[in-house]
Tab-separated table of C-alpha atoms in Angstrom:
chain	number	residue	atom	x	y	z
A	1	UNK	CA	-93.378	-230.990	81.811
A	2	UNK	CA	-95.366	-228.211	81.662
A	3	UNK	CA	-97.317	-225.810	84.272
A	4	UNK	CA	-101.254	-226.977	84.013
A	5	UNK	CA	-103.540	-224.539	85.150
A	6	UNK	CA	-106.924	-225.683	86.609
A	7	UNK	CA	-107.873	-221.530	87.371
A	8	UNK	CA	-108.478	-218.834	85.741
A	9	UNK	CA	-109.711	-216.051	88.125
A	10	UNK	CA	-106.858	-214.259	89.791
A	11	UNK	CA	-109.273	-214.135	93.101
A	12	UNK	CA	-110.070	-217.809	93.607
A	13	UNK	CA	-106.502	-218.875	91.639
A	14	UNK	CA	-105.487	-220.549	94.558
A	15	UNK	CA	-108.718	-222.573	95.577
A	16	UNK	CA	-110.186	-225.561	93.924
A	17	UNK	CA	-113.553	-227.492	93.773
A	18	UNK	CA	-112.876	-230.886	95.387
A	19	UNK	CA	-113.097	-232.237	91.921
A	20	UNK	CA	-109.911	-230.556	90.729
A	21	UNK	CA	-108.085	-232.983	92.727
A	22	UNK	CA	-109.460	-235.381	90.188
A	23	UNK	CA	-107.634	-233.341	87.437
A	24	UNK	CA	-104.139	-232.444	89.096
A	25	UNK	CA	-101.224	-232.913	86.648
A	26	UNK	CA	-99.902	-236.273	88.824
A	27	UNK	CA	-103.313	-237.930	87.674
A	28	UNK	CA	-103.831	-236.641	83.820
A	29	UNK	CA	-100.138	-236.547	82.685
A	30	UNK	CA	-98.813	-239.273	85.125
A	31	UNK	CA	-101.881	-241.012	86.015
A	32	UNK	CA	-100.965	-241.498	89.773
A	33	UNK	CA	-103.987	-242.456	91.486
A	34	UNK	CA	-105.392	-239.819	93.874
A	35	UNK	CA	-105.311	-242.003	97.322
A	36	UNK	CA	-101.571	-242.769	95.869
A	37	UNK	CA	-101.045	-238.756	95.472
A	38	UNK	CA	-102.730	-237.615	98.616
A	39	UNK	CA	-100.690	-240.283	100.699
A	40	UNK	CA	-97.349	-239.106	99.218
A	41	UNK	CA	-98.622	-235.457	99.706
A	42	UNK	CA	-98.719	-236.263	103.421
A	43	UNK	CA	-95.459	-237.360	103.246
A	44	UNK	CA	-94.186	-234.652	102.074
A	45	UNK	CA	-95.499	-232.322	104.389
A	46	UNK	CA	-94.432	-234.574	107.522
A	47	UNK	CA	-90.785	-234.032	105.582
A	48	UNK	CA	-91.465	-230.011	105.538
A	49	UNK	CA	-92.707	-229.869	109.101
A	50	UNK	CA	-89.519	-231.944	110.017
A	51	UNK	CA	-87.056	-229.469	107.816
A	52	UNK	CA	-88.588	-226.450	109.434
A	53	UNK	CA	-88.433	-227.824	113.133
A	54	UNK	CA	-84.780	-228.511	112.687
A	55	UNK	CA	-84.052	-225.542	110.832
A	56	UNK	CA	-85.792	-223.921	114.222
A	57	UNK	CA	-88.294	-221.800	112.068
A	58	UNK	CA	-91.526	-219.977	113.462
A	59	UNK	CA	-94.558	-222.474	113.263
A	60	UNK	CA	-95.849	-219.609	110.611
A	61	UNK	CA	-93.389	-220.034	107.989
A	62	UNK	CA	-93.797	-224.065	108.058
A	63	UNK	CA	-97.399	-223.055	107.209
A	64	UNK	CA	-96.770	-220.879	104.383
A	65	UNK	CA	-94.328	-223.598	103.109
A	66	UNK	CA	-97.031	-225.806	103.469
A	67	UNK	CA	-99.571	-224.367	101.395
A	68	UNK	CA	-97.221	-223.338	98.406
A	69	UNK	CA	-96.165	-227.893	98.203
A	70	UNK	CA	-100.195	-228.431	97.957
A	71	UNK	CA	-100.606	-225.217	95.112
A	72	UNK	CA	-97.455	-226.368	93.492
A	73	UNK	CA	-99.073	-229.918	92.931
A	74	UNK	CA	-102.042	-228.699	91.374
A	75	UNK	CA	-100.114	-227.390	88.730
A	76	UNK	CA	-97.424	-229.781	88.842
A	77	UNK	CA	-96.871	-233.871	88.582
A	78	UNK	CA	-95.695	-235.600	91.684
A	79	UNK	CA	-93.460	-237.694	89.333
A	80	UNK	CA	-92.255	-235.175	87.350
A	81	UNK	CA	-90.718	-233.096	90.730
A	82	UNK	CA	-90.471	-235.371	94.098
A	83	UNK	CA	-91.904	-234.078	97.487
A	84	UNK	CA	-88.617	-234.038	99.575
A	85	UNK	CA	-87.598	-231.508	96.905
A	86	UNK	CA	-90.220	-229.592	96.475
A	87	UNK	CA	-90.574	-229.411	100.037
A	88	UNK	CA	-87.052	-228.499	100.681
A	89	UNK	CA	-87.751	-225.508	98.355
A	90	UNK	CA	-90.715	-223.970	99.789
A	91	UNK	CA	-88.824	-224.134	103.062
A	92	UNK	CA	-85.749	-222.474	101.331
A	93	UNK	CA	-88.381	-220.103	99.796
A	94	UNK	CA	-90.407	-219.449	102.955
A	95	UNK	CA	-87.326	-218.324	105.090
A	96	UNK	CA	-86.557	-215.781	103.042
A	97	UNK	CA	-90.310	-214.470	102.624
A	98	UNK	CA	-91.277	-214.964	106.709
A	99	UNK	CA	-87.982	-212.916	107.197
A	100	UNK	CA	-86.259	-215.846	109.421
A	101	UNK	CA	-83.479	-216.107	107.303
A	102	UNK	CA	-81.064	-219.168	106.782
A	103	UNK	CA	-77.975	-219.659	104.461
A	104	UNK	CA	-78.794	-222.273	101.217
A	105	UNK	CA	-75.923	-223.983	102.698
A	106	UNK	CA	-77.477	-224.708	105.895
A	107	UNK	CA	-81.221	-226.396	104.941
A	108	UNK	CA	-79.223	-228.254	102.564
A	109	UNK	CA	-77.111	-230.052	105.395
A	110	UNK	CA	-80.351	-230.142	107.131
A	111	UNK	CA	-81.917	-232.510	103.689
A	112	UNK	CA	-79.060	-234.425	103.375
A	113	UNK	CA	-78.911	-235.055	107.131
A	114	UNK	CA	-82.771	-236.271	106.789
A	115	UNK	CA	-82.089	-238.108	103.447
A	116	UNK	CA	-79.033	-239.912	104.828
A	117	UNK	CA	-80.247	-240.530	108.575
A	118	UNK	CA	-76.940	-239.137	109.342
A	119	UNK	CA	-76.351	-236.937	112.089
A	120	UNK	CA	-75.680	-233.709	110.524
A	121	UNK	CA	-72.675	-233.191	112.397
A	122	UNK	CA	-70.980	-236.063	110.407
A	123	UNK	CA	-72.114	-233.966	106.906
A	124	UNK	CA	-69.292	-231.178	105.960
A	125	UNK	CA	-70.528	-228.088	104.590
A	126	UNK	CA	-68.255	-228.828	101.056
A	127	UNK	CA	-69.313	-232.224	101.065
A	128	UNK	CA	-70.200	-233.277	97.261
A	129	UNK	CA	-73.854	-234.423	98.126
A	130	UNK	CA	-74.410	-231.043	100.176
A	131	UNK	CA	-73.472	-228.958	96.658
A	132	UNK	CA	-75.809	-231.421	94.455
A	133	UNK	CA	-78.529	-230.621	97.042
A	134	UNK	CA	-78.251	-226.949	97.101
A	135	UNK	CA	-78.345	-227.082	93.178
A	136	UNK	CA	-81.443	-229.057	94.132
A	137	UNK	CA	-83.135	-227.056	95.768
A	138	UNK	CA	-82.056	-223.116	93.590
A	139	UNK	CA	-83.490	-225.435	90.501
A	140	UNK	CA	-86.656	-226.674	92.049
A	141	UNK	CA	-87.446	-223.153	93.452
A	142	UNK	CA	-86.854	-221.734	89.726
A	143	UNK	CA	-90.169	-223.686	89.089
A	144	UNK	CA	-91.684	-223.206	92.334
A	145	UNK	CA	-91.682	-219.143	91.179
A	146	UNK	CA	-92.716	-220.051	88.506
A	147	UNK	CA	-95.909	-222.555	90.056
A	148	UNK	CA	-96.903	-219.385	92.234
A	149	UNK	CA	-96.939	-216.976	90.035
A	150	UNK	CA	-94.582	-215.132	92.390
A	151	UNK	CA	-97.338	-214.595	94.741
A	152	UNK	CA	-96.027	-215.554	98.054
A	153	UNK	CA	-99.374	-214.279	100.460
A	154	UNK	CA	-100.532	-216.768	102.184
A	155	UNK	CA	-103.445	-217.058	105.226
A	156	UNK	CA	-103.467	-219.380	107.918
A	157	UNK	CA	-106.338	-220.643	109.738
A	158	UNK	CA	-104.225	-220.727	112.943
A	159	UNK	CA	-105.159	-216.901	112.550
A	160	UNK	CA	-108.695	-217.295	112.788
A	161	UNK	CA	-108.499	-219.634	115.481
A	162	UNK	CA	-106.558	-216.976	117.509
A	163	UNK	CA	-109.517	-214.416	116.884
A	164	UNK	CA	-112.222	-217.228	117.749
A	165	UNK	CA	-110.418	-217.756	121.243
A	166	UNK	CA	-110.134	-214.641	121.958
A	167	UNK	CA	-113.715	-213.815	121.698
A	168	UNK	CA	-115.167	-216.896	123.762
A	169	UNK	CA	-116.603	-215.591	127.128
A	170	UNK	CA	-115.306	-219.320	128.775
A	171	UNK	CA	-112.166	-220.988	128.371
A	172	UNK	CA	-111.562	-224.156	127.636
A	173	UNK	CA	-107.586	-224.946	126.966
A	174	UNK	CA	-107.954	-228.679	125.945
A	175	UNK	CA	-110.483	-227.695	122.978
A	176	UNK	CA	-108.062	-225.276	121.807
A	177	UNK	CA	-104.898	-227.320	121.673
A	178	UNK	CA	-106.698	-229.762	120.254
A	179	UNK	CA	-108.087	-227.417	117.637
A	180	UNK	CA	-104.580	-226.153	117.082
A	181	UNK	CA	-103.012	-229.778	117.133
A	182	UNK	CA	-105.934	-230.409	114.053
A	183	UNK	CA	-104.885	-226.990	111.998
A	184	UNK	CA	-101.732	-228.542	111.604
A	185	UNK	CA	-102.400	-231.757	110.566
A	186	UNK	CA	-104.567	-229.870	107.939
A	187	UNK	CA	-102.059	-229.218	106.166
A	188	UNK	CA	-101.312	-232.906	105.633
A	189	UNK	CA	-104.493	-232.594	103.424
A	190	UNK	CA	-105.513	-230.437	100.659
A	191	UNK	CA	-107.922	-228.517	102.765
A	192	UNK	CA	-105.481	-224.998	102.224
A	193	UNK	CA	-106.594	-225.404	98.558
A	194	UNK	CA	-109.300	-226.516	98.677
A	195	UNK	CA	-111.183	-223.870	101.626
A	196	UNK	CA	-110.653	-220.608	102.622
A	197	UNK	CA	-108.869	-220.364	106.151
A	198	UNK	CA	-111.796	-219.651	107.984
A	199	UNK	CA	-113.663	-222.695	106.709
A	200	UNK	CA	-110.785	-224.702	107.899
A	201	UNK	CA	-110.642	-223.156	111.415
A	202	UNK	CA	-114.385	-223.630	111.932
A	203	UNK	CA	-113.816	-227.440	110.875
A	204	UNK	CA	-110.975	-228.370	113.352
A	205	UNK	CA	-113.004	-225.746	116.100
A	206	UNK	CA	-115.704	-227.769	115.805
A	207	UNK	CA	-114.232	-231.347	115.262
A	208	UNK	CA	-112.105	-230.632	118.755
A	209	UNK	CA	-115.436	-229.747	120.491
A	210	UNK	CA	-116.567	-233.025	119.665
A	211	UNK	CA	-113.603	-234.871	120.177
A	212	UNK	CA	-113.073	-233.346	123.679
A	213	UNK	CA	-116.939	-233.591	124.753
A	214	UNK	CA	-117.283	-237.285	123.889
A	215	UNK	CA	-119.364	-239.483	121.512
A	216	UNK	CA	-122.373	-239.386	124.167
A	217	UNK	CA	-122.463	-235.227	123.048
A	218	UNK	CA	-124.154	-233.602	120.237
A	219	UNK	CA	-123.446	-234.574	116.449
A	220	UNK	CA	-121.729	-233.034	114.012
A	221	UNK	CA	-124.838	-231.911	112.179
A	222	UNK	CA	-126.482	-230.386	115.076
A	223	UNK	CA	-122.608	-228.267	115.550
A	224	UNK	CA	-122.855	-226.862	112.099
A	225	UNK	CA	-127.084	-226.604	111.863
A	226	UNK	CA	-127.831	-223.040	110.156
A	227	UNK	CA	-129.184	-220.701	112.653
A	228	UNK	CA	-133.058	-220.876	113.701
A	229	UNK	CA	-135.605	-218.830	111.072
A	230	UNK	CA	-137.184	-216.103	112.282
A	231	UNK	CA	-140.474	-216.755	113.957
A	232	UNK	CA	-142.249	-215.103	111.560
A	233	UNK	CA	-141.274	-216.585	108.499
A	234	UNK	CA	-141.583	-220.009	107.640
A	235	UNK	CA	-139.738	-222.667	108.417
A	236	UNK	CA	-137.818	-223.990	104.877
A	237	UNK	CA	-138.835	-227.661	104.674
A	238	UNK	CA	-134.740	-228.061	103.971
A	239	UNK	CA	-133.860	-226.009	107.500
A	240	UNK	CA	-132.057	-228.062	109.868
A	241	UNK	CA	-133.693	-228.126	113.587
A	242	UNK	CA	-131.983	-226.453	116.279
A	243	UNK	CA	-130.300	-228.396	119.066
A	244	UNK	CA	-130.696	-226.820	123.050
A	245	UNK	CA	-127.684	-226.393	124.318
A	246	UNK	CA	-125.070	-227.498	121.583
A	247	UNK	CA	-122.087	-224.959	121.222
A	248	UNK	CA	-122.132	-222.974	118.262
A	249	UNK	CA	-119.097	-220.912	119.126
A	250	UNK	CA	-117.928	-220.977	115.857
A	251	UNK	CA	-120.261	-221.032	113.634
A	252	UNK	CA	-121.988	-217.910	115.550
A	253	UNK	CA	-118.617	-216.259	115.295
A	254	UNK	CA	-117.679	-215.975	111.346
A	255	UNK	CA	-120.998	-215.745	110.612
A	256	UNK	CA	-121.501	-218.491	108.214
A	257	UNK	CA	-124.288	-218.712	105.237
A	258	UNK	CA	-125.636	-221.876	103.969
A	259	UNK	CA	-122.735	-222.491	101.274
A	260	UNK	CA	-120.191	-221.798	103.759
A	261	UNK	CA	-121.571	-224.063	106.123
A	262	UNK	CA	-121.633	-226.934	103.661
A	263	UNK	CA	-117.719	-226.144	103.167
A	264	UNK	CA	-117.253	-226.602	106.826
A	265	UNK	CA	-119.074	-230.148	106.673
A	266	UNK	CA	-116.879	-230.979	103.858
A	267	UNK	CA	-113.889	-230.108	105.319
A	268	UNK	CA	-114.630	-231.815	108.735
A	269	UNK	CA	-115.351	-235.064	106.765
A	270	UNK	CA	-112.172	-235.063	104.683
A	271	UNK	CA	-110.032	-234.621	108.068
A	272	UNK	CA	-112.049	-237.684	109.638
A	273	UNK	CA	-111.415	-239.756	106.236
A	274	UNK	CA	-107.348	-238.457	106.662
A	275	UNK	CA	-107.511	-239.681	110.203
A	276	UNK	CA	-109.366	-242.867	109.615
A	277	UNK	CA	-107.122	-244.003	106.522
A	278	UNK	CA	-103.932	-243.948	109.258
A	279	UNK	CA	-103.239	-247.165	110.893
A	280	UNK	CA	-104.307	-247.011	114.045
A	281	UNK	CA	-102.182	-249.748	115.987
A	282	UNK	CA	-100.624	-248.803	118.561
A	283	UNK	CA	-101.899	-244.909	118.485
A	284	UNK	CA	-103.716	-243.122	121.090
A	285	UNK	CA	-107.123	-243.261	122.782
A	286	UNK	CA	-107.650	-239.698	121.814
A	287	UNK	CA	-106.885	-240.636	118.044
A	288	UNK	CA	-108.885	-244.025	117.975
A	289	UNK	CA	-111.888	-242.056	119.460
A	290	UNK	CA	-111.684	-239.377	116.545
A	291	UNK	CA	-111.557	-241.501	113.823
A	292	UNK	CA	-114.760	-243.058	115.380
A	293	UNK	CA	-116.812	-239.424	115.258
A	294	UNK	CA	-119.230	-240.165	112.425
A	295	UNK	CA	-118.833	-237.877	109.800
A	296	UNK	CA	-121.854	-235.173	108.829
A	297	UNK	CA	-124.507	-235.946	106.898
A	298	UNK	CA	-125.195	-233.120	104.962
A	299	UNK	CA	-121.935	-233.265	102.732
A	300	UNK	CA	-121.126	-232.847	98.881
A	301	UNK	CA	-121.181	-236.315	97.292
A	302	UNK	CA	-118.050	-237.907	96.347
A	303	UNK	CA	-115.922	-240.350	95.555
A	304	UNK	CA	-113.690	-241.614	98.590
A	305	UNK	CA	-110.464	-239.496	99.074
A	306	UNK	CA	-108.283	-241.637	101.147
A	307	UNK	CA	-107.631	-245.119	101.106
A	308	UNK	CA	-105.962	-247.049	103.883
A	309	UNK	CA	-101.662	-245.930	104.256
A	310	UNK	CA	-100.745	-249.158	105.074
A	311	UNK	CA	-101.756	-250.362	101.407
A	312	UNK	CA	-98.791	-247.653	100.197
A	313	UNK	CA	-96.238	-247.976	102.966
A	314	UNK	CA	-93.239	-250.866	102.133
A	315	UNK	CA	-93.443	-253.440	104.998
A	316	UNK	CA	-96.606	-251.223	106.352
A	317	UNK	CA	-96.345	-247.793	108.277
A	318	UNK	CA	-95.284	-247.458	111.794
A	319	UNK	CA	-97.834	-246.697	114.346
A	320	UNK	CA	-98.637	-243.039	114.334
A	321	UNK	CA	-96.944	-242.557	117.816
A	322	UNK	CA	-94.359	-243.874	117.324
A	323	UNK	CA	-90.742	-242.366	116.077
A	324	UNK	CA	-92.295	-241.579	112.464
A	325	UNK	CA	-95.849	-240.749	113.511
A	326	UNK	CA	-97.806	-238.899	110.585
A	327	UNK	CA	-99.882	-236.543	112.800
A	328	UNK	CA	-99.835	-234.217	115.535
A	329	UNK	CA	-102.817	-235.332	117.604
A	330	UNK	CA	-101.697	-238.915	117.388
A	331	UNK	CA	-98.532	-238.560	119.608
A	332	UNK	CA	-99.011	-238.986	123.550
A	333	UNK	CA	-102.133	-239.362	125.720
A	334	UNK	CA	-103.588	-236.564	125.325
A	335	UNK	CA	-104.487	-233.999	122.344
A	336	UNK	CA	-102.835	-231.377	124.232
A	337	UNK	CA	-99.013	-233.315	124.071
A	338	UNK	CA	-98.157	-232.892	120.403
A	339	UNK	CA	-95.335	-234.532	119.195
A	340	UNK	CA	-91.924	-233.936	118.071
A	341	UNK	CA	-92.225	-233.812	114.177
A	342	UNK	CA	-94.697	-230.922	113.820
A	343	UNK	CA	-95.709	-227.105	114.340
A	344	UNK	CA	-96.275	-225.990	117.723
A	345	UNK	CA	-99.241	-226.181	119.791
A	346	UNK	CA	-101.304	-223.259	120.354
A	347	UNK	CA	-99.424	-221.038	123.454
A	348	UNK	CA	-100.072	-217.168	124.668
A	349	UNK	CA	-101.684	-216.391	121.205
A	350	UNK	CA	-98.557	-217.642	119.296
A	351	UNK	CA	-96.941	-220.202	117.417
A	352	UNK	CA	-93.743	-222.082	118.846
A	353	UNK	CA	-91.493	-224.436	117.454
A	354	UNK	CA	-91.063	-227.878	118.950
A	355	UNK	CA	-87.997	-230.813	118.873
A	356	UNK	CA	-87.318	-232.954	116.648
A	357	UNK	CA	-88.091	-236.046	114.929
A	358	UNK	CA	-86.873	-238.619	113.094
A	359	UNK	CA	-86.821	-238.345	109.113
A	360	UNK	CA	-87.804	-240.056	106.273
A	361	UNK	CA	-85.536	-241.654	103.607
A	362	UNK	CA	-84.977	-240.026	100.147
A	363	UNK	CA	-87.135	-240.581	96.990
A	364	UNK	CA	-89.208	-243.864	98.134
């Protein structure tokens, strides 16, 4: 089926208005509801991260793979091209653009070892299912090309969290794991096509703060207020009130205007509604509490993004610490113990790979 385009300006190609995820192909040409298509896009990103960690890539390229899945299903139907192969692609893809190199031969054995739940010593590198899945993934990545226009740039907003910790006077490690630990799970989301990086770094900056402080600190709101008036103008009956003491690290830092604030409120309420949609038996204290933050106010109307997982999930999904969890921050005590299936937590400025999880089973 076709390429659908839902752009036009070579600029902004790549970002949407929240209602384009009304519109993507898997809705109008499929008509896969859009809790059903954000849950399986989730999937397929936990599938990515898990290729790249065994593959032993740099946390970077896993984010650039990332991104190109969620811009490839705005053009393209989920049922038309299935997320373990589209994901296997952009990870094919994004070794040879991130310059960390692996043989076709090699993140096939790596699919069919996740497919199969075989250990991938047991899969031979002429084994019949290792050629179908190499043909796999050259044909998928024909249309992947083809999805991304052949432009392969790609920002992360584990950048801009780098350059926001590096300009705070105090120091405060937990707040930026945890801030990392959210960045990845972003990508889980459709945030990276929906916001420009910065926007999404200010959201999980300022989401961490919270999370980390405590429900007995300051709101959301107050977090992301726009900055007093000057004391000789007048106060804009709209103008939010300044709270003493609340950290505005930030927001202070990029500079925000009003629109880009309201971006940041939106994106800080779709990661609570990603987290709150998980089920949450079993799963940390540091998870339950987050999914308890209330959300800002001051957002964009809308109709509800995520509906509960366990409503898609056959038999109902694991608890998210458990050997399949779906999120970094949801594995372990503490936000600063991410797990086994994702990008690395924030360390010396850089990105690091961690072990590896279990996998997921082909095409359910």
């Amino acid at each position: 089926m076709g390429a659908t385009r839902l752009a036009t300006s070579a600029t902004s190609q790549w970002f949407f208005p929240i209602s384009a995820l009304y519109k993507t192909p898997s809705r109008t040409t499929s008509d896969i509801p859009l809790d059903k298509e954000l849950y399986d896009r989730s999937r397929g990103v936990e599938f990515l991260y898990r290729l790249g960690v065994s593959l032993g890539l740099p946390s970077s390229a896993m984010y650039t793979a990332a991104t190109w899945f969620h811009r490839f299903y705005m053009r393209y139907s989920m049922e038309d091209y299935h997320r373990q192969d589209v994901a296997a692609s952009c990870i094919f893809l994004a070794t040879k653009t991130e310059e960390c190199g692996r043989k076709l031969r090699d993140v096939a054995k790596v699919v069919c070892s996740k497919v199969s739940k075989k250990d991938i010593k047991e899969i031979s590198d002429d084994s019949k299912e290792v050629e179908e899945c190499q043909t796999s993934i050259l044909l998928t990545e024909e249309v992947l090309l083809e999805g991304l226009c052949f432009d392969f740039v790609v920002d992360s907003p584990h950048a801009e969290l780098v350059d926001l910790y590096e300009a705070r006077s105090s120091y405060s490690l937990q707040v930026e794991e945890c801030a990392w630990s959210i960045a990845n799970d972003s990508y889980r989301t459709p945030l990276c096509v929906l916001y420009p990086p910065k926007i999404i770094a200010a959201a999980c900056y300022v989401l961490a703060e919270h999370a980390i402080e405590g429900p007995q600190s300051s709101p959301l709101d107050a977090r992301i207020a726009s900055p007093a008036p000057s004391g000789s103008l007048p106060t804009p009956p709209s103008h939010k009130v300044q709270h003493n003491g609340v950290s505005r690290h930030a927001v202070e830092f990029f500079r925000f205007n009003e629109t880009e604030l309201a971006s940041v409120a939106d994106a800080i309420s779709i990661l609570l509604e990603y987290y709150g949609a998980q089920d949450l038996q079993g799963s940390s204290e540091f998870l339950t509490a987050v999914t308890s933050i209330p959300r800002p106010q001051h957002t964009s109307p809308r109709e509800k993004l995520y509906r509960p997982f366990a409503h898609f999930a056959p038999g109902g999904p694991p608890p998210v610490n458990s050997s399949t969890p779906e999120h970094a921050i949801g594995r372990g005590a503490t936000p600063t113990q991410p797990g086994a299936n994702s990008p690395g937590k924030f360390a010396s400025g850089g990105w690091r790979p961690v072990t590896e999880g279990t996998q997921e089973g082909h095409h359910q």
